[in-house]
Short mmCIF file of C-alpha atoms (C1' of nucleotides) in Angstrom, two decimals:
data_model
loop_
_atom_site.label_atom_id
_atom_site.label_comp_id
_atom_site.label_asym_id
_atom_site.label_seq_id
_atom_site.Cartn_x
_atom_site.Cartn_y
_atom_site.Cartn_z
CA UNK A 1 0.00 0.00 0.00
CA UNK A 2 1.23 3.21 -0.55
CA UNK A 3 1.82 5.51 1.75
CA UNK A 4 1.88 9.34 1.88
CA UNK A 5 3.02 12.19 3.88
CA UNK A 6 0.31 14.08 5.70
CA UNK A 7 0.27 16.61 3.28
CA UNK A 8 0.02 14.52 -0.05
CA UNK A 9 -2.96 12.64 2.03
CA UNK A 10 -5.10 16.25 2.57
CA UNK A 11 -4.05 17.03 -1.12
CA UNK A 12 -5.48 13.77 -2.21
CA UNK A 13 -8.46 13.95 -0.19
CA UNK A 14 -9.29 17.22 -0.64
CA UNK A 15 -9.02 18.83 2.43
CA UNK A 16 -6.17 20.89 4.21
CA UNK A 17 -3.55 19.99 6.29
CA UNK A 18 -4.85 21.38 9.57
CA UNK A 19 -8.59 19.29 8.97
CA UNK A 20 -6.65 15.98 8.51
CA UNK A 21 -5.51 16.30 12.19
CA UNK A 22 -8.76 18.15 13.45
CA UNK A 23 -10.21 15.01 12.17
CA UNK A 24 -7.27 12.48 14.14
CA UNK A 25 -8.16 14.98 17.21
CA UNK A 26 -11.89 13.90 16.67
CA UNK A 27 -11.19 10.30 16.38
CA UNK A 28 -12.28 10.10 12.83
CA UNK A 29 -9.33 8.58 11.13
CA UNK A 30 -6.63 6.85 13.14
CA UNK A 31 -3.73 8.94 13.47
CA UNK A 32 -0.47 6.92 12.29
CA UNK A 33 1.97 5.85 15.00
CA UNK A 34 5.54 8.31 14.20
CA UNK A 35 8.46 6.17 12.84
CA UNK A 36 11.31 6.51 14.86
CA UNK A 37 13.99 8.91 14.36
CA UNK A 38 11.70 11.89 14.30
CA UNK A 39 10.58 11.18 10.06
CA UNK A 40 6.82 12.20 9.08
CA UNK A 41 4.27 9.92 10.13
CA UNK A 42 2.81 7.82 7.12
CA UNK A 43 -0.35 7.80 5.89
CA UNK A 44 -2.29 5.38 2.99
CA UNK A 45 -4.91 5.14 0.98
CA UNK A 46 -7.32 3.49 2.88
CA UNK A 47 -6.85 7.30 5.22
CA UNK A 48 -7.69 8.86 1.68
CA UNK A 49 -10.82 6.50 1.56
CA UNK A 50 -12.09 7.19 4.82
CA UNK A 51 -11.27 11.21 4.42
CA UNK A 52 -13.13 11.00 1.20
CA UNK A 53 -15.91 9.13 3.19
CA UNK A 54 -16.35 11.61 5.49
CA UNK A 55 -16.66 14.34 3.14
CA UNK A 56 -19.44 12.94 1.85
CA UNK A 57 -21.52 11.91 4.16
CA UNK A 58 -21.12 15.09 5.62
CA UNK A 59 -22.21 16.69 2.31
CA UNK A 60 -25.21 14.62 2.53
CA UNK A 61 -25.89 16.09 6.26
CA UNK A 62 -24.44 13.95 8.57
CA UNK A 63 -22.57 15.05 11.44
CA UNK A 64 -19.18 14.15 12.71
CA UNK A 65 -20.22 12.32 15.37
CA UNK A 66 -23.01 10.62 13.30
CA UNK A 67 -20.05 9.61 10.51
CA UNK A 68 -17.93 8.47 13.44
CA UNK A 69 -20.91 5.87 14.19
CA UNK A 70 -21.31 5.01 10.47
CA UNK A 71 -17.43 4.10 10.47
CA UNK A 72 -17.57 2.21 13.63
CA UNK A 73 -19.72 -0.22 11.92
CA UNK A 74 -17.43 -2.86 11.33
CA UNK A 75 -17.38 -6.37 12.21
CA UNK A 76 -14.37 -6.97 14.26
CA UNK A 77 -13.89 -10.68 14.43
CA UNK A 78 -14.96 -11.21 17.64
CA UNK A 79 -17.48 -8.31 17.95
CA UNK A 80 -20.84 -8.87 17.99
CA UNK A 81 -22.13 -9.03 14.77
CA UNK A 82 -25.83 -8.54 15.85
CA UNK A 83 -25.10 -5.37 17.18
CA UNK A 84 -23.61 -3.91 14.45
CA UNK A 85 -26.41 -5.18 12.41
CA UNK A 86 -28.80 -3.54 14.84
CA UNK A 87 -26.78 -0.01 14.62
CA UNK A 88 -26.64 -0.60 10.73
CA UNK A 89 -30.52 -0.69 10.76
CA UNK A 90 -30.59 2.42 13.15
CA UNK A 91 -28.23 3.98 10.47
CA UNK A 92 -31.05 3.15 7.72
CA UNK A 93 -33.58 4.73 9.37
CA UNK A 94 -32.09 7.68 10.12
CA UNK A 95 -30.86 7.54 6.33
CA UNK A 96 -34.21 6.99 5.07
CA UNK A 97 -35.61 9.79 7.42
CA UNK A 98 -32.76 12.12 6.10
CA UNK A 99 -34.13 11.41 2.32
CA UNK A 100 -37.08 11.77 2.82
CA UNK A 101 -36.40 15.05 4.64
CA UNK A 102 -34.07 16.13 1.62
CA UNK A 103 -36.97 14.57 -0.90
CA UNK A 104 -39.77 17.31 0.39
CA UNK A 105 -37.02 19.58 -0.06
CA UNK A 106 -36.38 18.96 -3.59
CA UNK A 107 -40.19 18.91 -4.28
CA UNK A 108 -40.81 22.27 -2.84
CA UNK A 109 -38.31 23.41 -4.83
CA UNK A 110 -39.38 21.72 -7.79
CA UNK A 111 -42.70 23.37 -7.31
CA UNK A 112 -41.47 26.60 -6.73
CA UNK A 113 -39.29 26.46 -9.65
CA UNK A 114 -42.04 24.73 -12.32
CA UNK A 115 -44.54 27.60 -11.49
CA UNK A 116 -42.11 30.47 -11.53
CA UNK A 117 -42.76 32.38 -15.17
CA UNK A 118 -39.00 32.42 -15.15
CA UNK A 119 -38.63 36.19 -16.26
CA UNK A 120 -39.29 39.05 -15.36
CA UNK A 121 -40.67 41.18 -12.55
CA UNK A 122 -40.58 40.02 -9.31
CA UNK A 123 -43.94 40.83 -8.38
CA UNK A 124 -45.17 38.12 -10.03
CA UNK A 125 -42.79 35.63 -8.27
CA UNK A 126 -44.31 32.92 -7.19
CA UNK A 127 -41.28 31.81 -5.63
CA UNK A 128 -40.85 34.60 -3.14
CA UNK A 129 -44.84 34.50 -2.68
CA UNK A 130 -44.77 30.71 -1.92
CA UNK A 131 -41.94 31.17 0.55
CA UNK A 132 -43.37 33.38 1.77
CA UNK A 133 -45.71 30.69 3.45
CA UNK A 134 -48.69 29.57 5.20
CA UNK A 135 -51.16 29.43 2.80
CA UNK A 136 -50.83 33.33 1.44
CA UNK A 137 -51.83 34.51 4.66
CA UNK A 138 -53.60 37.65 3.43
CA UNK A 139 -51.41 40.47 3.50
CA UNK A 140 -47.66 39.49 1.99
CA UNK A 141 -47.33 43.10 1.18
CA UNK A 142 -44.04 44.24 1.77
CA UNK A 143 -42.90 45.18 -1.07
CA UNK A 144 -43.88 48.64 -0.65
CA UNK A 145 -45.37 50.34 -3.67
CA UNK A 146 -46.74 52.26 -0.91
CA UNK A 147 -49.13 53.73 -3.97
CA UNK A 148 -49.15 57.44 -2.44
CA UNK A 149 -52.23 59.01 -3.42
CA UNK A 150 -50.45 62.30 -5.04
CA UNK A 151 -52.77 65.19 -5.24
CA UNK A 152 -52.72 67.89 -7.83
CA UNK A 153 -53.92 68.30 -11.03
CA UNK A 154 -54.18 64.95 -12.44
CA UNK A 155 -54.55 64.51 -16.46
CA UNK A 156 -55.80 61.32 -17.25
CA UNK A 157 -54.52 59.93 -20.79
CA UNK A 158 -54.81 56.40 -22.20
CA UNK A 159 -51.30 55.60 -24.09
CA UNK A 160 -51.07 52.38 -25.97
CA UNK A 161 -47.76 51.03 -26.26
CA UNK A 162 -45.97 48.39 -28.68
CA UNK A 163 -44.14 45.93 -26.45
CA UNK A 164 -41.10 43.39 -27.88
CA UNK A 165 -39.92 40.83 -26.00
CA UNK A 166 -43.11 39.13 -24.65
CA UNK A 167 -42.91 35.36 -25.10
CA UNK A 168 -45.70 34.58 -23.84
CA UNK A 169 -48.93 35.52 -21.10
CA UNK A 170 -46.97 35.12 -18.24
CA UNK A 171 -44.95 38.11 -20.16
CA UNK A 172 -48.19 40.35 -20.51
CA UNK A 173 -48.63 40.27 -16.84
CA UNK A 174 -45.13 41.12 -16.13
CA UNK A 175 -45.72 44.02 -18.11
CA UNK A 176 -48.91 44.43 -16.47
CA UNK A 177 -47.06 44.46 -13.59
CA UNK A 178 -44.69 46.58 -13.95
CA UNK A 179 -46.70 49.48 -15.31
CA UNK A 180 -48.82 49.30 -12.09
CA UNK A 181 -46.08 50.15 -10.18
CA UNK A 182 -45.07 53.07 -11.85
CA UNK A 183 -46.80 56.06 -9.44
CA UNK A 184 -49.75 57.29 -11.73
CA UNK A 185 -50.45 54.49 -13.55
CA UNK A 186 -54.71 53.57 -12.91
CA UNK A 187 -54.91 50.74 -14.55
CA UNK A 188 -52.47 48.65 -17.23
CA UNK A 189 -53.62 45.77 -19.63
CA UNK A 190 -51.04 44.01 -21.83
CA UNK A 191 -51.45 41.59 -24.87
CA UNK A 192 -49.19 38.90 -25.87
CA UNK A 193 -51.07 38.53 -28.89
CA UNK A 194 -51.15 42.09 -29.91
CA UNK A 195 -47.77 42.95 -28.27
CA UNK A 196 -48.78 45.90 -26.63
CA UNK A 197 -49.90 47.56 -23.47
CA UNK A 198 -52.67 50.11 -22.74
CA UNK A 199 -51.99 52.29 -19.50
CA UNK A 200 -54.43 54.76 -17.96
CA UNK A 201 -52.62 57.11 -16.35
CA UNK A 202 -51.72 60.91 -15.13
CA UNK A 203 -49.48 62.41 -17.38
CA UNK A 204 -48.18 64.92 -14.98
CA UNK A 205 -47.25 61.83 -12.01
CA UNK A 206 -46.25 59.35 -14.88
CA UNK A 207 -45.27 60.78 -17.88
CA UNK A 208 -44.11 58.07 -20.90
CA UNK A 209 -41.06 58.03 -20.36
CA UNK A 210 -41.55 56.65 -17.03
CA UNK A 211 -44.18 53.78 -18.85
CA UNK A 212 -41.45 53.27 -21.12
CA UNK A 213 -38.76 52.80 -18.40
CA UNK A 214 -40.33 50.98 -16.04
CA UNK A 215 -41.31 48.53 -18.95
CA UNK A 216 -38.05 48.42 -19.85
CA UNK A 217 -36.74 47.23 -16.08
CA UNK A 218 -38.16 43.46 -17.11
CA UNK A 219 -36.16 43.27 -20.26
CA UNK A 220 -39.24 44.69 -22.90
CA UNK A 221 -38.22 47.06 -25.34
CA UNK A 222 -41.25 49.40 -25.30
CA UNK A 223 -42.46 52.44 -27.61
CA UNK A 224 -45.44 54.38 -27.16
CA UNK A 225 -47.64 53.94 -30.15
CA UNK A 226 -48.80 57.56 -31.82
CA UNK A 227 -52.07 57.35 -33.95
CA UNK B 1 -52.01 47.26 9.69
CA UNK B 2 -51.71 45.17 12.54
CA UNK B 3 -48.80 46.11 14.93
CA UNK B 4 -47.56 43.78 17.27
CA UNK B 5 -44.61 44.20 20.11
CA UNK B 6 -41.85 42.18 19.85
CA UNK B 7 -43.00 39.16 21.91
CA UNK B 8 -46.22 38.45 19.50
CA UNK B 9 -44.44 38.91 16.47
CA UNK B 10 -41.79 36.45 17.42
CA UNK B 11 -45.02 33.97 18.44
CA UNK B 12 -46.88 34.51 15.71
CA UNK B 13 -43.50 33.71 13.63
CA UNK B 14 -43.08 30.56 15.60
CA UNK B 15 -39.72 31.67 16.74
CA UNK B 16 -38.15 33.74 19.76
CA UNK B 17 -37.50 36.96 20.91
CA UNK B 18 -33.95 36.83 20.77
CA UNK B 19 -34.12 35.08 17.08
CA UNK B 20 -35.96 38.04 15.97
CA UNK B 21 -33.41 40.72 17.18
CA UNK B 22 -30.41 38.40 16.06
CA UNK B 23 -32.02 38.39 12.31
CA UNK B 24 -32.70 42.20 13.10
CA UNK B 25 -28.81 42.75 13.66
CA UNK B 26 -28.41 40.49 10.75
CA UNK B 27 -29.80 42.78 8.65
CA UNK B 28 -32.55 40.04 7.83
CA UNK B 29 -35.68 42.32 8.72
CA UNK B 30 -35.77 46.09 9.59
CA UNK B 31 -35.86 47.23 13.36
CA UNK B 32 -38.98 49.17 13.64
CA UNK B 33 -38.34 52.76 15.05
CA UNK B 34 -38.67 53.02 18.42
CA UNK B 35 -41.38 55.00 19.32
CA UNK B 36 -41.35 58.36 21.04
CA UNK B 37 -41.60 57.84 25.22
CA UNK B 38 -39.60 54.85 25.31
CA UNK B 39 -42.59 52.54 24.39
CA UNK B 40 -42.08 49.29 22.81
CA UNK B 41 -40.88 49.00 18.95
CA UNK B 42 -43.98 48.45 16.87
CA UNK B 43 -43.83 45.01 14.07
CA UNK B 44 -46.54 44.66 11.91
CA UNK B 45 -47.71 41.61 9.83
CA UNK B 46 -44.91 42.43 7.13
CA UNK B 47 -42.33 41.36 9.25
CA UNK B 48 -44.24 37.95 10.51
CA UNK B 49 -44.39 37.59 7.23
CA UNK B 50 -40.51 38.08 6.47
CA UNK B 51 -40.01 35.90 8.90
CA UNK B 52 -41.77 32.76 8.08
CA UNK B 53 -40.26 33.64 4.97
CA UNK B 54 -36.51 32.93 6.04
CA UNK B 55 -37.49 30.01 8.01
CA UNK B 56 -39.43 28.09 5.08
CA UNK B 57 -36.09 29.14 2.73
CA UNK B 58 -34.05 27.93 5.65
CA UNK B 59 -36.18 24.28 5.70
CA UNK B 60 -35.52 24.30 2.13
CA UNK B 61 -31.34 24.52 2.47
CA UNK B 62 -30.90 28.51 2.10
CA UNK B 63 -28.21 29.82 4.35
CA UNK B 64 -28.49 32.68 6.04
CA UNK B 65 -26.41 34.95 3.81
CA UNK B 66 -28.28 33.03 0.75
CA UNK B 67 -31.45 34.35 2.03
CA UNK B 68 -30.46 38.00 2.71
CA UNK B 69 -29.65 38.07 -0.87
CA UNK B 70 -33.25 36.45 -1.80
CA UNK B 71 -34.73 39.10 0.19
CA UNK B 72 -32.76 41.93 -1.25
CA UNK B 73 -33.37 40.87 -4.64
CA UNK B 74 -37.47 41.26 -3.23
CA UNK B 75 -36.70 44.71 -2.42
CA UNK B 76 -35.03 45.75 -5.75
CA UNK B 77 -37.55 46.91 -8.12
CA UNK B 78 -35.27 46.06 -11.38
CA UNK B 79 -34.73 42.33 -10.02
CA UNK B 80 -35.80 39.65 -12.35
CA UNK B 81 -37.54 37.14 -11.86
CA UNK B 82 -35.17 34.77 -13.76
CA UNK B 83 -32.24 35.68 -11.18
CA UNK B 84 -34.53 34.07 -8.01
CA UNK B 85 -35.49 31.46 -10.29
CA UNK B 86 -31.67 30.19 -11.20
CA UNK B 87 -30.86 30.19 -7.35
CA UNK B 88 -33.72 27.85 -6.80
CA UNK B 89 -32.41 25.41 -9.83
CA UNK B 90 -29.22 26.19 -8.47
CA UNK B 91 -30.41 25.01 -5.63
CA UNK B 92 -32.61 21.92 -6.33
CA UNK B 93 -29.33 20.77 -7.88
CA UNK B 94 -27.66 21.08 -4.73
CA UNK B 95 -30.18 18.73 -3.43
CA UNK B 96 -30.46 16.45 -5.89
CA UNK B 97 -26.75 15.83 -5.83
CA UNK B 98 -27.44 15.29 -2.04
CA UNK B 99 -30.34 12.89 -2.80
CA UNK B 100 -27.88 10.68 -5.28
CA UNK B 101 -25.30 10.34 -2.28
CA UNK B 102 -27.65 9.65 0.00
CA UNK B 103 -29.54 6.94 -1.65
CA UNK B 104 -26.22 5.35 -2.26
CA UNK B 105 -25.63 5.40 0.96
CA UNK B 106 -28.73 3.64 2.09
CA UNK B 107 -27.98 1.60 -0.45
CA UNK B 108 -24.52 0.65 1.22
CA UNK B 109 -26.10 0.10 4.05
CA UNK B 110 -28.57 -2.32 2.71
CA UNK B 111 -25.67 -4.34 1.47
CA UNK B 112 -23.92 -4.11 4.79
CA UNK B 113 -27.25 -5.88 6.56
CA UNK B 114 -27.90 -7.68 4.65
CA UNK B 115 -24.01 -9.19 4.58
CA UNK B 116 -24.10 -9.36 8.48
CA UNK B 117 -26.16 -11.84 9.71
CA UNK B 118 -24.74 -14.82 10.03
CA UNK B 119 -21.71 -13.34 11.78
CA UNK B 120 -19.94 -15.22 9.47
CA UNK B 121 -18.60 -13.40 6.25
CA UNK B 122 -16.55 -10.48 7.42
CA UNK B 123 -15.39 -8.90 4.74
CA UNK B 124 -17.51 -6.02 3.49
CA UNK B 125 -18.68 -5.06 6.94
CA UNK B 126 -17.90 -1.74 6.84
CA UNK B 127 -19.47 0.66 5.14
CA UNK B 128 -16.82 2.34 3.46
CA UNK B 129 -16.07 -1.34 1.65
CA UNK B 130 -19.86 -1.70 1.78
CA UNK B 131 -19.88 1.57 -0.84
CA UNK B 132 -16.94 0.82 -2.73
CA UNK B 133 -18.70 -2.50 -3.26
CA UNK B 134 -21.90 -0.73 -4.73
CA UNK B 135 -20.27 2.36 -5.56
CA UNK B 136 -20.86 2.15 -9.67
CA UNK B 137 -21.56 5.96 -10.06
CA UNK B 138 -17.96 7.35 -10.38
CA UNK B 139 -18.64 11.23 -9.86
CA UNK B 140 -17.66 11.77 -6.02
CA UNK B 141 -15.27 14.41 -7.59
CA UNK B 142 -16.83 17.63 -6.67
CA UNK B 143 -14.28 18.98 -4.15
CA UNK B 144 -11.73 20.34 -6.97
CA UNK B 145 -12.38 23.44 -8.10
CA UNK B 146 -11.48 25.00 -4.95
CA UNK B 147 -11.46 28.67 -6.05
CA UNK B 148 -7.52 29.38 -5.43
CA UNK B 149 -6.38 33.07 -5.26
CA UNK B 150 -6.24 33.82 -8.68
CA UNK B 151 -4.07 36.56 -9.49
CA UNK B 152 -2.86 38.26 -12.01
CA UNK B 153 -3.83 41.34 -14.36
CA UNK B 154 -7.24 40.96 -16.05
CA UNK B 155 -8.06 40.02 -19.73
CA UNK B 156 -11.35 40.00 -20.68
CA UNK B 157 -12.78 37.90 -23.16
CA UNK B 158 -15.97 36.70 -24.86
CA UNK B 159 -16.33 33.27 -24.85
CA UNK B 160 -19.02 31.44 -26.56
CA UNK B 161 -20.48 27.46 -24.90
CA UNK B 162 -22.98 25.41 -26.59
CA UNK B 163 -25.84 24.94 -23.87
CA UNK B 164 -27.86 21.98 -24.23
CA UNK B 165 -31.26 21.56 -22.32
CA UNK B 166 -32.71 24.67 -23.11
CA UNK B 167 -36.51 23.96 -23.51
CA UNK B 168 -37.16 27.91 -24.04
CA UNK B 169 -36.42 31.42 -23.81
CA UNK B 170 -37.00 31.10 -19.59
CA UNK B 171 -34.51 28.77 -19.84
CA UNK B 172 -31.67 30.96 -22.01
CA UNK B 173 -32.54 33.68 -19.20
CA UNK B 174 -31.82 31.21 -16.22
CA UNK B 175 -28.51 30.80 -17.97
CA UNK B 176 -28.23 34.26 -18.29
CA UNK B 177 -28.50 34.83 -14.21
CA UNK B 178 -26.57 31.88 -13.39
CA UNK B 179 -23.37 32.67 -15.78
CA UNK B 180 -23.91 36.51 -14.60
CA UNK B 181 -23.53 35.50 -11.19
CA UNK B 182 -19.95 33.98 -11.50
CA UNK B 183 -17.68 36.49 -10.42
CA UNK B 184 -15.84 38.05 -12.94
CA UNK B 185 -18.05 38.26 -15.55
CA UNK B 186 -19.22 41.20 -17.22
CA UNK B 187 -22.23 40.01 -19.46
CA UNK B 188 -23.75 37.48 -20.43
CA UNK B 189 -26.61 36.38 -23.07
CA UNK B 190 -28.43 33.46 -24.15
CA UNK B 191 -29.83 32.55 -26.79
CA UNK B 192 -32.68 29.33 -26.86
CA UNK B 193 -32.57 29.65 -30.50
CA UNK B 194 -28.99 29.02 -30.95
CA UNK B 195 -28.87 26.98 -27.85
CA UNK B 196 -25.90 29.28 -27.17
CA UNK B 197 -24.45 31.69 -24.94
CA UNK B 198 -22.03 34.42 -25.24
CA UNK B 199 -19.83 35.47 -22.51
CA UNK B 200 -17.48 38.27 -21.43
CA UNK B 201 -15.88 37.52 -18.84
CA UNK B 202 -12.44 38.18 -17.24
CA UNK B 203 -9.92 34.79 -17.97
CA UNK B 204 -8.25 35.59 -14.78
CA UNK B 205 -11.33 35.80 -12.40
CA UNK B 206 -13.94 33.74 -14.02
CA UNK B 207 -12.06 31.19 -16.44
CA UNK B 208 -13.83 29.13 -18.98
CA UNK B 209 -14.20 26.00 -16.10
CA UNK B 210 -16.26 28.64 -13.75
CA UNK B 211 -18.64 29.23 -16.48
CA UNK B 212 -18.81 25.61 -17.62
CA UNK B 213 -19.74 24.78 -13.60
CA UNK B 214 -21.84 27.71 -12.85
CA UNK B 215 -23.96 26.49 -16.19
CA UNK B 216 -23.86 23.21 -14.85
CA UNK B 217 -25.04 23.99 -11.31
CA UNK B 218 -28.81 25.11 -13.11
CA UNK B 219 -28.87 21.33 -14.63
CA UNK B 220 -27.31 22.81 -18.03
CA UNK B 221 -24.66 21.27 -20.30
CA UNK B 222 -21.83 23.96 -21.46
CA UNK B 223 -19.05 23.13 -23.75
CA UNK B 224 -16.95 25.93 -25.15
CA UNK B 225 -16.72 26.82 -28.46
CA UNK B 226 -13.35 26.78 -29.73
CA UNK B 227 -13.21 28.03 -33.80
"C1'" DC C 1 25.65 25.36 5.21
"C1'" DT C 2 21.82 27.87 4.04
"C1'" DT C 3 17.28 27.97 2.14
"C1'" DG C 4 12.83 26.25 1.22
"C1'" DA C 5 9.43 22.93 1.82
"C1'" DC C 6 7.73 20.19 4.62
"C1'" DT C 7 6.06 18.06 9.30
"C1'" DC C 8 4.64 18.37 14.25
"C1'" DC C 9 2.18 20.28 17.94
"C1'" DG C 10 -0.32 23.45 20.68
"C1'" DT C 11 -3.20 27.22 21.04
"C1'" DA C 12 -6.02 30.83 19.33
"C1'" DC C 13 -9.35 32.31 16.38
"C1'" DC C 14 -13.27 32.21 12.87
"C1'" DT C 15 -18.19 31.47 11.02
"C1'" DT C 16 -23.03 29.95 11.45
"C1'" DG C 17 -27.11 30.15 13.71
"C1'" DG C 18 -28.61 31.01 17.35
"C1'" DT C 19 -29.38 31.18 23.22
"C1'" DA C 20 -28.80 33.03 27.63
"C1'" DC C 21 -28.08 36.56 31.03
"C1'" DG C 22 -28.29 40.74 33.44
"C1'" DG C 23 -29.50 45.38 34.43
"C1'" DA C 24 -32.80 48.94 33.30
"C1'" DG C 25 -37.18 50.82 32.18
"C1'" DC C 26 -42.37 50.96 31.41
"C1'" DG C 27 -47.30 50.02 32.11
"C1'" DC C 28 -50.81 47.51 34.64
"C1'" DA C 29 -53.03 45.48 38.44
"C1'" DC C 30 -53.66 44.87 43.00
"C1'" DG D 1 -46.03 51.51 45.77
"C1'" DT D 2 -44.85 46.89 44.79
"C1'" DG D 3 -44.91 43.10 41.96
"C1'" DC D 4 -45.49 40.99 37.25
"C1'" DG D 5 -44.74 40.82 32.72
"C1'" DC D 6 -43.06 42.64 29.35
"C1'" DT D 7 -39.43 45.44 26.36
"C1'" DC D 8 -34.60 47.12 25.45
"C1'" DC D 9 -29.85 46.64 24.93
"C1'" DG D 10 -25.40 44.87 25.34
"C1'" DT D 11 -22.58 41.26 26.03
"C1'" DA D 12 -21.43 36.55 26.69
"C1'" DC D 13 -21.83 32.08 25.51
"C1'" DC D 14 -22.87 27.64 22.92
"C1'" DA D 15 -21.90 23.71 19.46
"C1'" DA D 16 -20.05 22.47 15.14
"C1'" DG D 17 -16.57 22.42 12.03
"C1'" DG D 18 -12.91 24.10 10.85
"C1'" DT D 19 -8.73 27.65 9.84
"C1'" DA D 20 -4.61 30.20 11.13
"C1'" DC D 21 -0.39 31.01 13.52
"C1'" DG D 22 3.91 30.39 15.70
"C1'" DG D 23 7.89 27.88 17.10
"C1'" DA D 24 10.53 23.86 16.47
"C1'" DG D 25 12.41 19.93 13.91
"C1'" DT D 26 13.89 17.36 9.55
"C1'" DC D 27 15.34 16.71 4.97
"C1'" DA D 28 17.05 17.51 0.28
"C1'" DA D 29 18.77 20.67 -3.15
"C1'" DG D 30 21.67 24.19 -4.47
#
DNA sequence: CTTGACTCCGTACCTTGGTACGGAGCGCAC
DNA sequence: GTGCGCTCCGTACCAAGGTACGGAGTCAAG
């Protein structure tokens, strides 16, 4: 078997130096006795192999002190092999509890990710909605748009708008969106099919440039549509 | 709106007082103003909200720090939608990895009970031969690529990859955030029609490997174009 | 025979995600 | 006017899992 110097062994395992002997300090690998005359202690392969080991399971979401009771499973001649059979089943449970665990994870996120439009504006993302939690839970604001009720002079004006870039309906109501957040804006209504917008709005608050610019913000390429 | 004092909002959260300051100090939620006359802070249903919000992205494998960046990219109106979409892929592939290992491991352990019984056959009774026995999925690489100090002066470049498993323009945009994300890079488009992507990037910070993972981590395949 | 690249060992320090503690103040109820 | 229950704030501490540092020794090359 080969053997390597501590520092070859870390390399090879990928790890440092100073987590090889955290891990001899923790009891996780053995730590080799010192030849004499004061040479490097020698390491193998098998250390790389159990280094390697560790790494994963802890990857996976295992502790240290779980991984040191997966490698203690061993059948020392002599040793009772019903016992280790009996921690090996433990083990499995836990392991099957741990995937199942990691299995709703991966659906939620699956979920999250299947319903997500997968562009543009965040107001329609479902992600951060669904995260958000419980059921919707009324409320879920926080996003401000705190949609100030300006006074003054308000001109009302219907603009129509040609939009680029929409792929789809999910796209429309990103526009949608978007335009309803601009301050000013009454009311916005997009069509895929007709690529374009109409916005009610105050032309003094949210002149078409700002329709225009907000639009833009999701990735559209807007222009406002004179008769 | 609701307001609450500290104490409720932490119950209604399902979490405790001092969690709620520690994410405060975090920089995870905002600490309320303190009201003149040295009366209690005042939280409203927002931040109940907020907070269920980190704790259902925490169940789901978000870090901290991951979700502080979630939650910022809620709070910036020019966000997309695509960018919180490629951390969740990025994400689910995290987990799925996870999943694979884990199975494997069960797997292992399977073999290891099912080897033990009879006290008899002692060979394979640990699980570390136990996996090696059933190991057949190479991969266990994945600790490489361990971002060393790159330095040196920087020399940008535009790289084009062939991206397979894009079903559709959400998809070239997911690409888009993910390869944006790498540091180092200064743009970054996608095409779904070309099943391409164009990249400049600095060779120093963000070489051609980066972008090849950072594709990879969304579930894509990149290979670089060479002329 | 010096220099650099290691090893060895101990101790100190770091990050993550919180908990706990202690003194101070406020409002209310009795 | 004295508790009780709460808030406020700072600081300390915890467990896990490392990382970093400093001084000393060893070895091989130049």
């Amino acid at each position: 078997m080969k053997r390597f110097t501590i520092g070859r062994t870390a390399k090879a395992a990928g790890v440092n130096v100073e987590t090889v002997r955290f891990y001899e300090r923790r009891g996780l690998i053995e730590q080799p006795a010192r030849p004499a005359g004061g040479r490097p202690r020698e390491y193998d392969s098998g250390t790389v192999a159990r280094i390697r080991f560790i790494r994963q399971a802890q990857d996976i979401g295992f502790s240290l002190r779980e991984i040191t009771e997966l490698l203690s499973l061993r059948a020392d001649p002599g040793a009772d092999c019903a016992d280790v059979r009996a921690r090996a089943i433990e083990k499995r449970e836990e392991v099957s509890a741990r995937l199942e665990r990691l299995s709703r994870m991966r659906d939620a996120l699956d979920l999250l990710i299947a319903r997500c439009p997968g562009g543009g504006d965040l107001r329609c993302c479902t992600i951060l909605e669904a995260m958000e939690g419980n059921a919707g839970a009324g409320d879920s604001a926080s996003f401000g748009t705190a949609t100030t009720a300006r006074k003054g002079k308000s001109e009302m004006k219907t603009t129509t708008m040609t939009i680029k870039g929409m792929h789809c309906d999910g796209c429309a109501r990103t526009v949608e969106a978007l335009l309803d957040r601009v301050p000013g804006v009454r009311k916005a209504e997009a069509s895929f099919d007709a690529h374009q917008a109409r916005v009610l709005h105050d032309q003094a608050e949210a002149p078409e440039a700002d329709l225009v610019a907000a639009v833009a913000k999701g990735g559209f390429e807007a222009a406002v549509e004179r008769p």
